[in-house]
GROMACS .gro file of C-alpha atoms in nm:
model
  391
    1MET     CA    1  11.062   9.967   7.932
    2LYS     CA    2  10.756  10.156   8.064
    3ARG     CA    3  10.727  10.199   8.421
    4ALA     CA    4  10.449  10.370   8.653
    5ILE     CA    5  10.515  10.472   9.020
    6ILE     CA    6  10.178  10.525   9.272
    7MET     CA    7  10.270  10.686   9.559
    8VAL     CA    8   9.976  10.692   9.801
    9ILE     CA    9   9.987  10.939  10.068
   10ASP     CA   10   9.732  10.763  10.301
   11SER     CA   11   9.435  10.945  10.390
   12MET     CA   12   9.529  11.288  10.238
   13GLY     CA   13   9.184  11.396  10.152
   14ILE     CA   14   9.091  11.726  10.002
   15GLY     CA   15   8.739  11.805  10.079
   16ALA     CA   16   8.431  11.600  10.196
   17MET     CA   17   8.244  11.346   9.914
   18PRO     CA   18   7.881  11.464   9.883
   19ASP     CA   19   7.763  11.219  10.063
   20CYS     CA   20   7.996  11.238  10.326
   21ARG     CA   21   7.688  11.249  10.598
   22ASP     CA   22   7.591  10.896  10.519
   23PHE     CA   23   7.925  10.806  10.629
   24ASN     CA   24   7.851  11.013  10.946
   25ASP     CA   25   8.129  11.283  10.834
   26THR     CA   26   8.093  11.655  10.869
   27PRO     CA   27   8.121  11.827  10.500
   28ASP     CA   28   8.366  12.051  10.668
   29CYS     CA   29   8.613  11.772  10.669
   30ASN     CA   30   8.911  11.883  10.444
   31THR     CA   31   9.262  11.660  10.578
   32LEU     CA   32   9.491  11.867  10.348
   33LYS     CA   33   9.328  12.192  10.409
   34HIS     CA   34   9.320  12.175  10.775
   35VAL     CA   35   9.656  12.076  10.814
   36CYS     CA   36   9.809  12.345  10.616
   37GLU     CA   37   9.588  12.604  10.836
   38PHE     CA   38   9.691  12.431  11.158
   39ASN     CA   39  10.088  12.468  11.081
   40ASN     CA   40  10.057  12.816  10.913
   41GLY     CA   41  10.108  12.661  10.608
   42LEU     CA   42  10.338  12.399  10.449
   43LYS     CA   43  10.682  12.378  10.286
   44VAL     CA   44  10.605  12.159   9.962
   45PRO     CA   45  10.803  12.308   9.670
   46ASN     CA   46  10.780  12.021   9.419
   47LEU     CA   47  10.408  11.937   9.520
   48GLU     CA   48  10.311  12.301   9.467
   49ALA     CA   49  10.557  12.308   9.124
   50MET     CA   50  10.331  11.990   9.030
   51GLY     CA   51  10.021  12.199   9.069
   52ILE     CA   52   9.847  12.086   9.395
   53GLY     CA   53   9.773  12.433   9.513
   54ASN     CA   54   9.584  12.475   9.210
   55LEU     CA   55   9.298  12.214   9.304
   56GLN     CA   56   9.185  12.461   9.621
   57ASP     CA   57   9.316  12.753   9.838
   58PHE     CA   58   9.563  12.576  10.057
   59LYS     CA   59   9.735  12.789  10.317
   60GLY     CA   60  10.132  12.818  10.219
   61ILE     CA   61  10.104  12.610   9.898
   62ALA     CA   62  10.120  12.901   9.601
   63LYS     CA   63   9.910  12.844   9.290
   64THR     CA   64  10.117  12.835   8.952
   65GLU     CA   65  10.024  12.926   8.602
   66THR     CA   66  10.311  12.641   8.458
   67PRO     CA   67  10.236  12.344   8.657
   68THR     CA   68  10.460  12.014   8.598
   69ALA     CA   69  10.180  11.796   8.636
   70GLN     CA   70   9.823  11.709   8.552
   71TYR     CA   71   9.667  11.757   8.850
   72GLY     CA   72   9.272  11.699   8.928
   73GLN     CA   73   9.022  11.602   9.222
   74MET     CA   74   8.888  11.241   9.250
   75PHE     CA   75   8.562  11.150   9.326
   76GLU     CA   76   8.492  10.791   9.480
   77LYS     CA   77   8.256  10.587   9.348
   78SER     CA   78   8.294  10.307   9.550
   79LYS     CA   79   8.099  10.280   9.898
   80GLY     CA   80   8.322  10.319  10.177
   81LYS     CA   81   8.638  10.533  10.336
   82ASP     CA   82   8.852  10.271  10.409
   83THR     CA   83   9.223  10.186  10.289
   84THR     CA   84   9.105   9.890  10.111
   85THR     CA   85   8.817  10.015   9.946
   86GLY     CA   86   9.031  10.358   9.807
   87HIS     CA   87   9.323  10.126   9.697
   88TRP     CA   88   9.089   9.855   9.514
   89GLU     CA   89   8.963  10.126   9.318
   90ILE     CA   90   9.241  10.312   9.221
   91ALA     CA   91   9.368   9.974   9.080
   92GLY     CA   92   9.041   9.941   8.879
   93LEU     CA   93   8.802   9.750   9.155
   94VAL     CA   94   8.498   9.934   9.210
   95SER     CA   95   8.298   9.827   9.570
   96GLU     CA   96   7.945   9.879   9.453
   97LYS     CA   97   7.868   9.718   9.841
   98PRO     CA   98   8.019   9.878  10.144
   99PHE     CA   99   8.222   9.646  10.406
  100ALA     CA  100   8.045   9.553  10.748
  101THR     CA  101   8.086   9.746  11.013
  102PHE     CA  102   8.043   9.690  11.375
  103PRO     CA  103   7.955   9.971  11.605
  104ASN     CA  104   7.861   9.753  11.874
  105GLY     CA  105   8.097   9.522  11.850
  106PHE     CA  106   8.119   9.174  11.693
  107PRO     CA  107   7.856   8.907  11.724
  108LYS     CA  108   7.887   8.653  11.997
  109ASP     CA  109   7.894   8.360  11.726
  110LEU     CA  110   8.206   8.529  11.563
  111VAL     CA  111   8.382   8.560  11.892
  112ASP     CA  112   8.301   8.221  12.019
  113LYS     CA  113   8.461   8.075  11.708
  114PHE     CA  114   8.735   8.293  11.715
  115VAL     CA  115   8.810   8.186  12.085
  116GLU     CA  116   8.749   7.829  12.001
  117GLU     CA  117   8.975   7.786  11.692
  118THR     CA  118   9.245   8.020  11.817
  119GLY     CA  119   9.244   7.843  12.172
  120CYS     CA  120   9.330   8.195  12.307
  121GLY     CA  121   9.101   8.164  12.604
  122GLY     CA  122   8.872   8.450  12.556
  123ILE     CA  123   8.912   8.800  12.432
  124LEU     CA  124   8.895   9.164  12.594
  125ALA     CA  125   8.708   9.501  12.464
  126ASN     CA  126   8.528   9.361  12.142
  127ARG     CA  127   8.397   9.722  12.068
  128PRO     CA  128   8.488  10.016  11.842
  129ALA     CA  129   8.793  10.198  11.995
  130SER     CA  130   9.120  10.384  11.935
  131GLY     CA  131   9.368  10.158  11.935
  132THR     CA  132   9.658  10.331  12.154
  133ALA     CA  133   9.365  10.408  12.424
  134ILE     CA  134   9.230  10.040  12.418
  135ILE     CA  135   9.554   9.933  12.477
  136ALA     CA  136   9.647  10.161  12.751
  137GLU     CA  137   9.317  10.087  12.899
  138LEU     CA  138   9.322   9.677  12.904
  139ASN     CA  139   9.691   9.633  12.901
  140ASP     CA  140   9.720   9.520  13.280
  141LYS     CA  141   9.420   9.271  13.215
  142HIS     CA  142   9.573   9.152  12.912
  143HIS     CA  143   9.889   9.065  13.101
  144LYS     CA  144   9.694   8.907  13.395
  145THR     CA  145   9.438   8.701  13.133
  146LYS     CA  146   9.703   8.653  12.817
  147PHE     CA  147   9.364   8.707  12.632
  148PRO     CA  148   9.420   8.923  12.309
  149ILE     CA  149   9.270   9.304  12.283
  150VAL     CA  150   8.991   9.284  11.999
  151TYR     CA  151   8.837   9.539  11.890
  152THR     CA  152   8.732   9.722  11.562
  153SER     CA  153   8.659  10.087  11.467
  154ALA     CA  154   8.404  10.273  11.204
  155ASP     CA  155   8.565  10.098  10.945
  156SER     CA  156   8.544   9.707  10.852
  157VAL     CA  157   8.856   9.586  11.071
  158PHE     CA  158   8.887   9.317  11.307
  159GLN     CA  159   9.190   9.397  11.484
  160ILE     CA  160   9.366   9.192  11.734
  161ALA     CA  161   9.647   9.354  11.981
  162LEU     CA  162   9.876   9.198  12.231
  163ASP     CA  163  10.218   9.231  12.392
  164THR     CA  164  10.468   9.046  12.197
  165ASP     CA  165  10.671   9.002  12.509
  166LEU     CA  166  10.372   8.785  12.627
  167ILE     CA  167  10.257   8.648  12.355
  168PRO     CA  168  10.469   8.552  12.036
  169LEU     CA  169  10.394   8.760  11.729
  170GLU     CA  170  10.396   8.443  11.508
  171THR     CA  171  10.094   8.342  11.776
  172LEU     CA  172   9.966   8.670  11.672
  173TYR     CA  173   9.981   8.629  11.326
  174LYS     CA  174   9.855   8.294  11.354
  175TRP     CA  175   9.539   8.437  11.529
  176CYS     CA  176   9.488   8.684  11.225
  177GLU     CA  177   9.515   8.427  10.977
  178ILE     CA  178   9.235   8.202  11.184
  179ALA     CA  179   8.999   8.497  11.218
  180ARG     CA  180   9.032   8.578  10.822
  181LYS     CA  181   8.928   8.249  10.759
  182ILE     CA  182   8.655   8.261  10.984
  183LEU     CA  183   8.520   8.587  10.874
  184ASP     CA  184   8.584   8.461  10.477
  185GLU     CA  185   8.392   8.131  10.592
  186GLY     CA  186   8.115   8.293  10.748
  187HIS     CA  187   8.051   8.563  10.456
  188TYR     CA  188   8.103   8.874  10.739
  189ASN     CA  189   8.199   9.100  10.459
  190VAL     CA  190   8.473   9.199  10.660
  191SER     CA  191   8.748   9.415  10.487
  192ARG     CA  192   9.080   9.340  10.709
  193VAL     CA  193   9.211   9.156  11.000
  194ILE     CA  194   9.519   9.391  11.147
  195ALA     CA  195   9.773   9.236  11.341
  196ARG     CA  196   9.852   9.557  11.616
  197PRO     CA  197  10.166   9.401  11.792
  198TYR     CA  198  10.281   9.627  12.109
  199LYS     CA  199  10.558   9.625  12.346
  200ILE     CA  200  10.614   9.815  12.721
  201ILE     CA  201  10.865  10.091  12.649
  202ASP     CA  202  10.982  10.301  12.905
  203GLY     CA  203  10.668  10.201  13.079
  204LYS     CA  204  10.441  10.251  12.844
  205PRO     CA  205  10.224  10.033  12.573
  206THR     CA  206  10.387  10.111  12.254
  207ARG     CA  207  10.251   9.966  11.900
  208ILE     CA  208  10.534   9.847  11.704
  209SER     CA  209  10.421   9.951  11.354
  210LYS     CA  210  10.703   9.744  11.152
  211ASP     CA  211  10.548   9.435  11.258
  212ARG     CA  212  10.174   9.522  11.177
  213ARG     CA  213  10.027   9.314  10.924
  214ASP     CA  214   9.676   9.372  10.730
  215TYR     CA  215   9.471   9.057  10.614
  216SER     CA  216   9.248   9.157  10.348
  217MET     CA  217   8.992   9.010  10.170
  218VAL     CA  218   9.140   8.906   9.861
  219PRO     CA  219   8.990   9.150   9.525
  220THR     CA  220   8.866   9.024   9.216
  221ARG     CA  221   9.068   9.082   8.941
  222THR     CA  222   9.225   9.419   8.918
  223MET     CA  223   9.519   9.601   8.701
  224LEU     CA  224   9.779   9.445   8.914
  225ASN     CA  225   9.662   9.103   8.771
  226GLU     CA  226   9.687   9.228   8.424
  227ILE     CA  227  10.028   9.350   8.458
  228LYS     CA  228  10.161   9.036   8.636
  229GLU     CA  229   9.998   8.823   8.379
  230CYS     CA  230  10.167   8.966   8.077
  231GLY     CA  231  10.490   8.937   8.249
  232GLY     CA  232  10.523   9.254   8.412
  233LYS     CA  233  10.641   9.325   8.781
  234VAL     CA  234  10.407   9.487   9.009
  235VAL     CA  235  10.655   9.593   9.311
  236ALA     CA  236  10.463   9.645   9.631
  237ILE     CA  237  10.636   9.864   9.928
  238GLY     CA  238  10.445   9.923  10.235
  239LYS     CA  239  10.124   9.737  10.303
  240ILE     CA  240   9.997   9.732   9.930
  241GLU     CA  241  10.105   9.328   9.921
  242ASP     CA  242   9.870   9.282  10.252
  243ILE     CA  243   9.576   9.545  10.090
  244PHE     CA  244   9.554   9.315   9.778
  245SER     CA  245   9.626   9.004   9.975
  246LYS     CA  246   9.889   8.932   9.753
  247SER     CA  247   9.707   8.924   9.429
  248GLY     CA  248   9.912   9.053   9.137
  249ILE     CA  249  10.195   9.127   9.335
  250THR     CA  250  10.538   9.003   9.228
  251HIS     CA  251  10.757   9.161   9.461
  252ALA     CA  252  10.694   9.270   9.800
  253ILE     CA  253  10.874   9.443  10.122
  254HIS     CA  254  10.697   9.588  10.418
  255THR     CA  255  10.776   9.919  10.578
  256GLY     CA  256  10.827  10.045  10.919
  257SER     CA  257  10.808  10.408  10.831
  258ASN     CA  258  10.705  10.677  10.567
  259LYS     CA  259  11.093  10.720  10.543
  260GLU     CA  260  11.160  10.371  10.517
  261GLY     CA  261  10.882  10.365  10.232
  262LEU     CA  262  11.036  10.668  10.038
  263GLU     CA  263  11.387  10.528  10.046
  264LEU     CA  264  11.279  10.213   9.915
  265THR     CA  265  11.070  10.375   9.626
  266LEU     CA  266  11.371  10.593   9.571
  267LYS     CA  267  11.576  10.298   9.513
  268ALA     CA  268  11.307  10.137   9.299
  269VAL     CA  269  11.297  10.427   9.083
  270LYS     CA  270  11.708  10.415   9.028
  271ASN     CA  271  11.711  10.062   8.981
  272GLU     CA  272  11.926   9.985   9.303
  273LEU     CA  273  11.618   9.759   9.476
  274ASP     CA  274  11.719   9.395   9.483
  275LEU     CA  275  11.447   9.265   9.356
  276ASP     CA  276  11.580   8.912   9.363
  277LYS     CA  277  11.517   8.937   9.752
  278ILE     CA  278  11.151   9.038   9.779
  279ALA     CA  279  11.039   8.831   9.466
  280TYR     CA  280  10.759   8.596   9.485
  281ALA     CA  281  10.839   8.252   9.431
  282ASP     CA  282  10.609   8.229   9.116
  283TYR     CA  283  10.732   8.518   8.962
  284LYS     CA  284  10.938   8.405   8.640
  285LYS     CA  285  11.218   8.707   8.537
  286THR     CA  286  11.113   8.862   8.226
  287ASP     CA  287  11.307   9.158   8.055
  288GLY     CA  288  11.170   9.429   7.903
  289LYS     CA  289  10.820   9.429   8.035
  290PRO     CA  290  10.610   9.711   8.226
  291THR     CA  291  10.648   9.774   8.586
  292LEU     CA  292  10.425   9.929   8.842
  293ILE     CA  293  10.572  10.034   9.162
  294PHE     CA  294  10.318  10.069   9.401
  295THR     CA  295  10.397  10.246   9.756
  296ASN     CA  296  10.179  10.323  10.030
  297LEU     CA  297  10.327  10.568  10.303
  298VAL     CA  298  10.090  10.524  10.593
  299ASP     CA  299  10.238  10.743  10.858
  300THR     CA  300   9.992  11.044  10.767
  301ASP     CA  301   9.698  10.790  10.854
  302MET     CA  302   9.811  10.592  11.135
  303LEU     CA  303  10.016  10.804  11.310
  304TYR     CA  304   9.890  11.130  11.288
  305GLY     CA  305   9.514  11.157  11.111
  306HIS     CA  306   9.370  10.885  11.350
  307ARG     CA  307   9.586  11.082  11.649
  308ASN     CA  308   9.438  11.380  11.581
  309ASP     CA  309   9.824  11.522  11.521
  310ALA     CA  310   9.780  11.773  11.265
  311LYS     CA  311  10.124  11.899  11.349
  312GLY     CA  312  10.292  11.553  11.282
  313TYR     CA  313  10.074  11.502  10.998
  314GLY     CA  314  10.187  11.813  10.827
  315ASN     CA  315  10.574  11.709  10.894
  316ALA     CA  316  10.489  11.402  10.708
  317ILE     CA  317  10.375  11.528  10.389
  318GLU     CA  318  10.688  11.804  10.414
  319GLU     CA  319  10.918  11.489  10.410
  320ILE     CA  320  10.733  11.337  10.162
  321ASP     CA  321  10.796  11.675   9.954
  322ARG     CA  322  11.163  11.654  10.031
  323TYR     CA  323  11.188  11.310   9.866
  324LEU     CA  324  11.055  11.419   9.580
  325SER     CA  325  11.350  11.654   9.512
  326GLU     CA  326  11.543  11.309   9.456
  327ILE     CA  327  11.262  11.087   9.290
  328ILE     CA  328  11.148  11.327   9.041
  329PRO     CA  329  11.531  11.373   8.905
  330ALA     CA  330  11.577  11.013   8.901
  331LEU     CA  331  11.267  10.940   8.675
  332SER     CA  332  11.362  10.851   8.280
  333GLU     CA  333  11.127  10.955   8.029
  334ASP     CA  334  10.940  10.652   8.039
  335ASP     CA  335  10.824  10.688   8.385
  336LEU     CA  336  10.519  10.780   8.466
  337LEU     CA  337  10.459  10.899   8.855
  338ILE     CA  338  10.124  10.947   9.001
  339ILE     CA  339  10.075  11.098   9.356
  340THR     CA  340   9.745  11.028   9.523
  341ALA     CA  341   9.531  10.919   9.846
  342ASP     CA  342   9.288  10.678   9.946
  343HIS     CA  343   9.057  10.857  10.160
  344GLY     CA  344   9.063  11.120  10.412
  345CYS     CA  345   9.153  11.142  10.789
  346ASP     CA  346   9.082  11.465  10.909
  347PRO     CA  347   9.291  11.531  11.211
  348CYS     CA  348   9.113  11.877  11.291
  349VAL     CA  349   8.747  11.763  11.294
  350GLU     CA  350   8.572  11.592  11.557
  351GLY     CA  351   8.646  11.195  11.604
  352THR     CA  352   8.967  10.992  11.514
  353ASP     CA  353   8.797  10.778  11.232
  354HIS     CA  354   8.872  10.806  10.855
  355THR     CA  355   8.661  11.099  10.652
  356ARG     CA  356   8.483  11.056  10.323
  357GLU     CA  357   8.694  11.292  10.115
  358THR     CA  358   8.764  11.346   9.775
  359VAL     CA  359   9.145  11.289   9.691
  360PRO     CA  360   9.409  11.453   9.468
  361VAL     CA  361   9.595  11.301   9.180
  362LEU     CA  362   9.916  11.428   9.026
  363PHE     CA  363  10.039  11.249   8.698
  364PHE     CA  364  10.405  11.369   8.627
  365ASN     CA  365  10.602  11.265   8.318
  366LYS     CA  366  10.907  11.491   8.178
  367LYS     CA  367  10.779  11.486   7.851
  368THR     CA  368  10.420  11.548   7.912
  369GLN     CA  369  10.258  11.917   7.953
  370GLY     CA  370  10.127  11.980   8.290
  371LYS     CA  371   9.745  12.104   8.299
  372ALA     CA  372   9.425  12.080   8.461
  373LEU     CA  373   9.232  11.768   8.468
  374GLY     CA  374   8.922  11.922   8.679
  375LYS     CA  375   8.693  11.703   8.875
  376ILE     CA  376   8.729  11.335   8.804
  377ASP     CA  377   8.488  11.048   8.847
  378GLY     CA  378   8.642  10.759   9.007
  379PHE     CA  379   8.964  10.660   9.211
  380ASP     CA  380   8.980  10.394   8.875
  381TYR     CA  381   9.071  10.663   8.653
  382ILE     CA  382   9.435  10.602   8.778
  383SER     CA  383   9.367  10.244   8.660
  384LYS     CA  384   9.268  10.364   8.311
  385ILE     CA  385   9.556  10.612   8.265
  386VAL     CA  386   9.835  10.338   8.404
  387LYS     CA  387   9.733  10.086   8.152
  388GLU     CA  388   9.701  10.323   7.862
  389TRP     CA  389  10.086  10.422   7.951
  390ILE     CA  390  10.256  10.089   7.990
  391PHE     CA  391  10.064   9.882   7.783
   0.00000   0.00000   0.00000
């Protein structure tokens, strides 16, 4: 039975796209390069052996004449630099039209409709902001008014934050579903509604990552749908289920950290994950059909890239590499492991938003000889290779 395993190291870009200035980014952005420099090199022996160091000069990552993987640098075709756009293109869907952004906040008619349909009474913020900063700034007012904190960023996101000790988590999710419906019916072309729950821990507003949920637009047909429709399994680990709005997924499990996502990926590779517990109701069990294990490792982006924490970013990459020491030996000759990213989020350049970058891609199979793939036009190259492998 052929399997493909895609591991997305969220935001681990490797250099500015030629059109980066169109997205308000500096040509100097290079997430992995700058993280390596900041940390005076990274200890990533598995990624190094696979050949990631051959793509560029990354401090502390040596080049190798005998790479174990096929390696390349992918250039995004889609018009965006966000999670949804990057993942959709990985799955074969190129977004010609960029999602809408709201640098001046959301329009009054949208806000009024949201307040009316949720019954929340009003909102706070309504402007682009860092999530941790806006929650700290408005927490007291949130507790006084019980209004949700609604904000955006440079990406196409409608984010709703609230203290779940004040307003139940279920209410937050319901409000997000209402926002998604309003945005879709109004054709606002907003990529994601994001639930941002937090609690007061040791006197400080602290976001609860495990309870975050993303409510994406529903994509048109991707390779996930093709695999599902042929009777195969699509096992979504982390926020993959949310990114694809459940479309083309057969099994899904959310994670609260990279460590949890890596543990689950290892279990899935070793066939130790209890798939019956995480199967969708419409999944019809089949044997001998292809499987796609699709994992998003979000900590690099959410906890470190957006917070300009290059030290934490480096530690997260090293943690991923340590898990590869267990994942790679567990692979069979019928498994294709793919390691890539979806965009950049350089913690060492000005700002806290995503950066429009190229991304690395590594294809590893125990029977396939490593080699350079050069520059690759489009993240959708991954969907092409996966379909050739498993069908």
